Coordinates of C-alpha atoms and ligand atoms in Angstrom, one line a residue:
X2 CA -35.5 -42.7 75.5
X3 CA -36.1 -45.8 73.4
X4 CA -35.2 -46.1 69.7
X5 CA -34.3 -48.8 67.3
X6 CA -32.5 -46.3 65.1
X7 CA -29.1 -46.3 66.6
X8 CA -26.8 -49.3 66.5
X9 CA -24.0 -47.5 68.2
X10 CA -23.4 -44.8 70.8
X11 CA -24.5 -41.2 70.2
X12 CA -23.3 -37.9 71.6
X13 CA -25.9 -35.3 72.1
X14 CA -24.6 -31.8 72.5
X15 CA -27.0 -29.3 74.1
X16 CA -26.1 -25.9 72.7
X17 CA -28.7 -24.2 74.8
X18 CA -26.9 -25.5 77.9
X19 CA -23.6 -24.3 76.4
X20 CA -25.0 -20.8 75.9
X21 CA -26.5 -20.8 79.4
X22 CA -23.0 -21.7 80.7
X23 CA -21.5 -18.9 78.7
X24 CA -24.0 -16.4 80.2
X25 CA -23.3 -17.7 83.7
X26 CA -19.6 -17.1 83.3
X27 CA -20.3 -13.6 81.9
X28 CA -22.3 -12.9 85.1
X29 CA -19.5 -14.1 87.3
X30 CA -17.2 -11.7 85.3
X31 CA -19.6 -8.8 86.1
X32 CA -20.0 -8.1 82.4
X33 CA -16.3 -8.2 81.6
X34 CA -15.4 -10.3 78.5
X35 CA -15.4 -14.1 78.3
X36 CA -13.5 -15.6 75.4
X37 CA -13.8 -19.3 74.6
X38 CA -11.2 -22.0 74.4
X39 CA -12.2 -24.2 71.5
X40 CA -9.0 -26.1 71.1
X41 CA -9.0 -29.9 70.5
X42 CA -12.2 -29.7 68.5
X43 CA -13.9 -27.7 71.3
X44 CA -12.9 -30.3 73.9
X45 CA -14.3 -33.0 71.6
X46 CA -17.7 -31.5 71.0
X47 CA -17.2 -30.0 67.6
X48 CA -15.3 -26.7 67.1
X49 CA -17.3 -25.3 64.3
X50 CA -20.7 -25.9 65.9
X51 CA -19.6 -24.7 69.3
X52 CA -17.9 -21.6 68.0
X53 CA -21.0 -20.7 65.8
X54 CA -23.3 -21.1 68.8
X55 CA -21.1 -19.0 71.1
X56 CA -20.8 -16.3 68.5
X57 CA -24.5 -16.0 68.5
X58 CA -24.3 -15.5 72.2
X59 CA -21.9 -12.6 71.8
X60 CA -18.5 -14.3 72.3
X61 CA -15.9 -12.4 70.5
X62 CA -12.7 -14.4 70.7
X63 CA -11.9 -18.1 70.2
X64 CA -8.7 -19.8 71.1
X65 CA -7.5 -23.0 69.5
X66 CA -4.1 -24.6 70.2
X67 CA -2.2 -25.2 66.9
X68 CA -2.3 -23.4 63.5
X69 CA -3.8 -26.5 61.8
X70 CA -6.8 -26.2 64.1
X71 CA -7.2 -22.6 63.3
X72 CA -7.1 -23.3 59.5
X73 CA -9.8 -26.0 59.9
X74 CA -12.0 -23.7 62.0
X75 CA -11.6 -20.9 59.5
X76 CA -12.7 -23.2 56.7
X77 CA -15.9 -23.8 58.6
X78 CA -16.5 -20.2 59.8
X79 CA -15.2 -17.4 57.5
X80 CA -16.0 -14.7 60.1
X81 CA -15.0 -16.2 63.4
X82 CA -12.3 -14.3 65.4
X83 CA -9.7 -17.1 65.8
X84 CA -6.5 -17.0 67.8
X85 CA -3.9 -19.7 68.2
X86 CA -2.4 -20.4 71.6
X87 CA 0.7 -21.9 70.0
X88 CA 1.2 -19.0 67.7
X89 CA 1.9 -19.7 64.0
X90 CA 4.8 -21.8 62.7
X91 CA 7.8 -19.9 61.4
X92 CA 7.2 -19.1 57.8
X93 CA 3.4 -19.3 58.0
X94 CA 2.9 -15.7 59.1
X95 CA 1.7 -14.5 55.8
X96 CA -0.8 -17.3 55.5
X97 CA -2.1 -16.5 59.0
X98 CA -2.5 -12.8 58.0
X99 CA -4.4 -13.8 54.9
X100 CA -6.7 -16.2 56.8
X101 CA -7.3 -13.6 59.6
X102 CA -5.8 -15.9 62.3
X103 CA -4.3 -14.0 65.3
X104 CA -1.3 -15.6 67.0
X105 CA -0.5 -15.7 70.6
X106 CA 3.2 -14.8 70.6
X107 CA 5.0 -16.9 73.1
X108 CA 8.6 -15.9 72.6
X109 CA 10.7 -13.1 71.2
X110 CA 11.4 -15.0 68.0
X111 CA 7.7 -15.3 67.2
X112 CA 7.3 -11.6 68.1
X113 CA 10.1 -10.6 65.7
X114 CA 8.6 -12.7 62.9
X115 CA 5.2 -11.1 63.4
X116 CA 6.7 -7.6 63.5
X117 CA 8.4 -8.3 60.2
X118 CA 5.1 -9.6 58.8
X119 CA 3.5 -6.3 59.8
X120 CA 6.3 -4.4 57.9
X121 CA 5.7 -6.6 54.8
X122 CA 2.0 -6.0 54.9
X123 CA 2.5 -2.3 55.7
X124 CA -0.1 -2.3 58.4
X125 CA -0.7 -3.1 62.1
X126 CA -1.2 -6.8 62.7
X127 CA -3.1 -8.0 65.8
X128 CA -1.6 -10.4 68.3
X129 CA -1.8 -11.6 71.8
X130 CA 1.4 -11.7 73.9
X131 CA 1.8 -14.5 76.5
X132 CA 3.7 -13.5 79.6
X133 CA 4.8 -16.4 81.7
X134 CA 4.0 -15.8 85.4
X135 CA 5.0 -19.2 86.8
X136 CA 3.6 -21.9 84.6
X137 CA 7.0 -22.4 82.9
X138 CA 5.4 -23.8 79.9
X139 CA 4.6 -21.3 77.1
X140 CA 5.0 -17.6 77.3
X141 CA 7.8 -15.0 77.5
X142 CA 10.1 -15.7 80.5
X143 CA 11.1 -12.8 82.8
X144 CA 14.2 -11.7 80.9
X145 CA 12.3 -11.4 77.6
X146 CA 9.6 -9.5 79.4
X147 CA 12.3 -7.1 80.7
X148 CA 13.6 -6.7 77.2
X149 CA 10.1 -5.8 76.0
X150 CA 9.7 -3.2 78.8
X151 CA 13.1 -1.8 78.0
X152 CA 12.5 -1.5 74.2
X153 CA 8.8 -1.1 73.3
X154 CA 10.0 -0.7 69.6
X155 CA 10.0 -4.5 69.7
X156 CA 6.3 -4.2 69.4
X157 CA 6.1 -1.8 66.5
X158 CA 3.5 -2.7 63.9
X159 CA 1.8 -5.1 66.4
X160 CA -1.6 -4.2 67.8
X161 CA -1.8 -6.0 71.2
X162 CA -5.2 -7.5 71.5
X163 CA -4.4 -8.5 75.0
X164 CA -1.5 -9.5 77.3
X165 CA -2.2 -13.0 78.5
X166 CA -0.9 -15.3 81.1
X167 CA -2.2 -18.7 82.5
X168 CA -2.8 -20.1 85.9
X169 CA -1.2 -23.3 87.0
X170 CA -3.4 -24.1 90.0
X171 CA -6.7 -22.1 89.6
X172 CA -8.8 -25.2 90.4
X173 CA -7.3 -25.1 93.9
X174 CA -8.3 -21.7 95.4
X175 CA -6.0 -22.2 98.4
X176 CA -2.8 -22.6 96.3
X177 CA -0.4 -19.8 96.9
X178 CA 0.7 -19.8 93.3
X179 CA -2.6 -18.1 92.3
X180 CA -1.9 -14.9 94.1
X181 CA 1.8 -15.0 93.1
X182 CA 0.9 -15.3 89.5
X183 CA -1.8 -12.6 89.8
X184 CA 0.7 -10.2 91.4
X185 CA 3.4 -10.9 88.9
X186 CA 1.0 -10.3 86.1
X187 CA -0.3 -7.1 87.5
X188 CA 3.3 -5.9 88.0
X189 CA 4.2 -6.6 84.4
X190 CA 1.1 -4.9 83.1
X191 CA 2.1 -1.7 84.9
X192 CA 5.3 -1.5 83.0
X193 CA 4.1 -2.6 79.5
X194 CA 2.1 -0.6 76.9
X195 CA -1.6 -0.5 77.8
X196 CA -3.8 -3.3 76.5
X197 CA -6.6 -5.5 77.9
X198 CA -5.3 -8.3 80.2
X199 CA -6.4 -11.9 80.3
X200 CA -5.3 -14.3 83.0
X201 CA -8.3 -16.5 84.1
X202 CA -9.3 -19.8 82.7
X203 CA -12.7 -21.3 83.8
X204 CA -11.5 -21.9 87.4
X205 CA -9.7 -18.6 87.5
X206 CA -13.0 -16.8 87.1
X207 CA -14.2 -18.4 90.3
X208 CA -11.2 -17.2 92.3
X209 CA -12.9 -13.9 92.5
X210 CA -12.8 -10.4 91.1
X211 CA -9.2 -9.7 92.0
X212 CA -8.1 -12.5 89.6
X213 CA -10.4 -11.8 86.6
X214 CA -8.7 -8.9 84.8
X215 CA -10.4 -7.8 81.5
X216 CA -10.9 -11.0 79.6
X217 CA -11.4 -14.6 80.8
X218 CA -10.5 -17.5 78.6
X219 CA -13.0 -20.3 79.4
X220 CA -13.0 -23.8 78.2
X221 CA -14.0 -26.6 80.6
X222 CA -16.8 -24.8 82.3
X223 CA -18.5 -24.0 79.0
X224 CA -18.7 -27.7 78.3
X225 CA -20.1 -28.6 81.7
X226 CA -17.0 -29.6 83.7
X227 CA -17.0 -28.4 87.3
X228 CA -14.6 -25.4 87.5
X229 CA -14.9 -25.5 91.3
X230 CA -14.0 -29.1 92.1
X231 CA -14.4 -28.6 95.9
X232 CA -17.9 -27.3 95.5
X233 CA -21.1 -28.2 93.7
X234 CA -21.0 -27.7 89.9
X235 CA -22.5 -24.4 88.9
X236 CA -22.5 -25.5 85.2
X237 CA -25.0 -27.4 83.2
X238 CA -24.2 -30.7 81.4
X239 CA -23.6 -30.1 77.7
X240 CA -22.5 -33.5 76.4
X241 CA -24.7 -36.5 76.8
X242 CA -23.3 -39.9 75.8
X243 CA -25.8 -42.7 75.3
X244 CA -25.2 -46.2 74.1
X245 CA -27.9 -48.6 72.8
X246 CA -28.5 -52.0 74.3
X247 CA -27.6 -54.4 71.5
X248 CA -28.5 -57.5 73.4
X249 CA -29.5 -58.8 76.8
X250 CA -28.4 -62.3 77.9
X251 CA -28.6 -64.5 80.8
X252 CA -25.3 -65.7 82.4
X253 CA -25.4 -68.7 84.6
X254 CA -23.8 -68.8 88.0
X255 CA -20.1 -69.5 87.9
X256 CA -19.7 -68.2 84.3
X257 CA -17.7 -65.1 83.3
X258 CA -18.2 -62.1 81.1
X259 CA -15.9 -60.8 78.4
X260 CA -12.1 -60.7 77.7
X261 CA -9.9 -62.1 80.4
X262 CA -13.0 -63.5 82.2
X263 CA -12.5 -60.6 84.6
X264 CA -16.0 -60.8 86.1
X265 CA -17.6 -64.0 87.2
X266 CA -21.2 -64.3 88.2
X267 CA -21.7 -65.8 91.7
X268 CA -25.4 -66.4 91.0
X269 CA -27.4 -66.5 87.8
X270 CA -27.5 -63.0 86.3
X271 CA -28.3 -60.9 83.3
X272 CA -26.0 -58.8 81.1
X273 CA -26.8 -56.0 78.8
X274 CA -24.3 -55.5 75.9
X275 CA -23.9 -51.9 74.9
X276 CA -22.7 -50.5 71.5
X277 CA -19.8 -48.4 72.9
X278 CA -16.2 -49.1 73.5
X279 CA -12.8 -47.7 74.2
X280 CA -12.6 -46.7 70.5
X281 CA -15.3 -44.2 71.4
X282 CA -13.3 -42.8 74.3
X283 CA -15.0 -44.9 77.0
X284 CA -11.8 -45.7 78.8
X285 CA -10.7 -49.3 79.2
X286 CA -9.8 -48.6 82.8
X287 CA -13.6 -48.3 83.4
X288 CA -13.9 -52.1 83.1
X289 CA -15.5 -53.4 86.4
X290 CA -15.5 -49.7 87.6
X291 CA -17.9 -47.6 85.6
X292 CA -21.6 -47.2 85.9
X293 CA -24.4 -46.4 83.4
X294 CA -28.0 -45.5 84.0
X295 CA -30.9 -47.3 82.2
X296 CA -34.4 -46.0 82.7
X297 CA -33.2 -44.1 85.7
X298 CA -31.6 -47.1 87.4
X299 CA -27.9 -47.5 87.8
X300 CA -26.2 -50.6 86.4
X301 CA -22.5 -51.4 87.0
X302 CA -20.0 -52.1 84.2
X303 CA -18.8 -55.6 84.5
X304 CA -16.0 -57.3 82.7
X305 CA -13.4 -55.5 80.5
X306 CA -14.3 -52.7 78.1
X307 CA -13.9 -53.9 74.5
X308 CA -13.0 -51.8 71.6
X309 CA -16.7 -51.6 70.5
X310 CA -18.7 -53.1 73.4
X311 CA -19.4 -52.6 77.1
X312 CA -21.2 -55.1 79.3
X313 CA -23.3 -54.1 82.3
X314 CA -24.9 -56.1 85.0
X315 CA -28.7 -55.6 84.7
X316 CA -29.7 -58.5 86.9
X317 CA -31.5 -56.1 89.3
X318 CA -33.3 -54.1 86.6
X319 CA -36.8 -54.9 85.4
X320 CA -36.9 -56.6 82.0
X321 CA -39.3 -54.0 80.7
X322 CA -36.4 -51.5 80.8
X323 CA -34.1 -53.6 78.7
X324 CA -35.5 -53.8 75.2
X325 CA -32.8 -53.9 72.6
X326 CA -32.3 -50.4 71.2
X327 CA -32.9 -48.8 74.6
X328 CA -30.3 -46.1 75.2
X329 CA -28.3 -46.4 78.3
X330 CA -27.1 -43.0 79.8
X331 CA -23.3 -43.2 80.0
X332 CA -22.5 -39.6 80.6
X333 CA -24.6 -36.5 80.9
X334 CA -27.1 -35.2 83.5
X335 CA -27.4 -38.6 85.1
X336 CA -23.7 -39.4 85.4
X337 CA -21.6 -36.3 85.1
X338 CA -18.4 -36.1 83.1
X339 CA -16.6 -35.4 86.4
X340 CA -18.0 -38.7 87.8
X341 CA -16.9 -40.7 84.8
X342 CA -13.5 -39.0 85.0
X343 CA -13.1 -39.8 88.6
X344 CA -14.1 -43.4 88.0
X345 CA -11.4 -43.5 85.3
X346 CA -8.8 -41.9 87.5
X347 CA -8.5 -38.8 85.3
X348 CA -10.1 -35.4 84.7
X349 CA -13.1 -34.4 82.7
X350 CA -10.9 -32.6 80.2
X351 CA -9.4 -35.9 79.2
X352 CA -12.7 -37.7 79.0
X353 CA -14.3 -35.0 76.7
X354 CA -11.3 -34.6 74.5
X355 CA -11.0 -38.4 74.2
X356 CA -14.5 -38.9 72.8
X357 CA -14.1 -40.8 69.6
X358 CA -14.7 -39.7 66.1
X359 CA -17.0 -42.6 65.5
X360 CA -19.7 -41.2 67.9
X361 CA -22.5 -39.6 66.0
X362 CA -22.6 -36.0 67.3
X363 CA -26.1 -34.5 67.3
X364 CA -26.7 -30.8 68.1
X365 CA -29.8 -29.5 69.9
X366 CA -30.9 -26.1 71.0
Ligands
PLP406 C1 -7.1 -24.5 77.6 C2 -6.7 -23.1 78.0 C3 -7.7 -22.3 78.6 C4 -9.0 -22.8 79.0 O1 -8.9 -23.5 80.2 P1 -10.1 -24.2 81.0 O2 -9.4 -24.7 82.3 O3 -10.6 -25.3 80.2 O4 -11.1 -23.1 81.2 C5 -7.3 -21.0 78.8 N1 -6.1 -20.5 78.5 C6 -5.1 -21.3 78.0 C7 -3.8 -20.8 77.7 C8 -5.4 -22.7 77.7 O5 -4.5 -23.5 77.2

């Protein structure tokens, strides 16, 4: 793809691929429900657009992290069913009710506050209740779950949308914690009032039927990250990051490129300068490590990543591929988000959520 239009990197978001990923996860769930995690601006891809697109595919629940994210999403989508994984801040219960934002209740204090809100409003209020099964992060710890089992009146006025818990190690199918958490969860459910159960994140879906329960909460797989790291990626790429060639220059043998002179040419070479930088989420650690693809040919990143520029070695590429304005593929079908993450020593989640606000986000499909 060649264009003179863009002077800086663009992020293309393929909504058809997103919806295909959603359908694939529904298939893996044998028709049971798949909810979407759209926290952190839908993993950097745009919460409003992603939520709208998944609603059109039949997705019925959307989880953000904080209350502020929920309020922002509500402003964009008056009808979206929104839940907050972090609950609602104390004192914001009435606002949550008015905005139709459903909390995940993570402790007895939040549960009490929500029960009191139900009393004030004189009607049942929906909520999720998070039961900790071994993550030791959010969720009711064992003694509080025991209290709930002993006194179901603690839930009066609350309509449980689902009991939820969260896997610590679902991306490692051999980890013993998976079955431990599953068994603890199943045991709790037997003793609590009946409601749908939700345990699996993206990777949890792929642990198999015994781990799926009624509702999965998928994030990364929807956005194209491999939920089964030890196996080929069943998901389609959703985000494609491209950066325009701003300039191509010759560098003489013995001369260096960029800050810190961290790459030196041993023979005469050619450098393409791309409109992309760490301010866009292209990690600085990718200096002298990353790769891009230009016209189907791989070119290594050389020198340090600057705030707004990346330099790549195009000595081996035909000049015809290198017209200024040509877009280099930085991430997408040619170089997967998981490859970029592994080059950067991190995970795809961090790469996607780190994509900068400056990137022009274009939606297709
Ligand atoms: C982020 C999150 C998810 C989604 O996880 P993925 O691994 O991205 O599928 C599900 N549940 C909870 C509680 C989360 O925080």
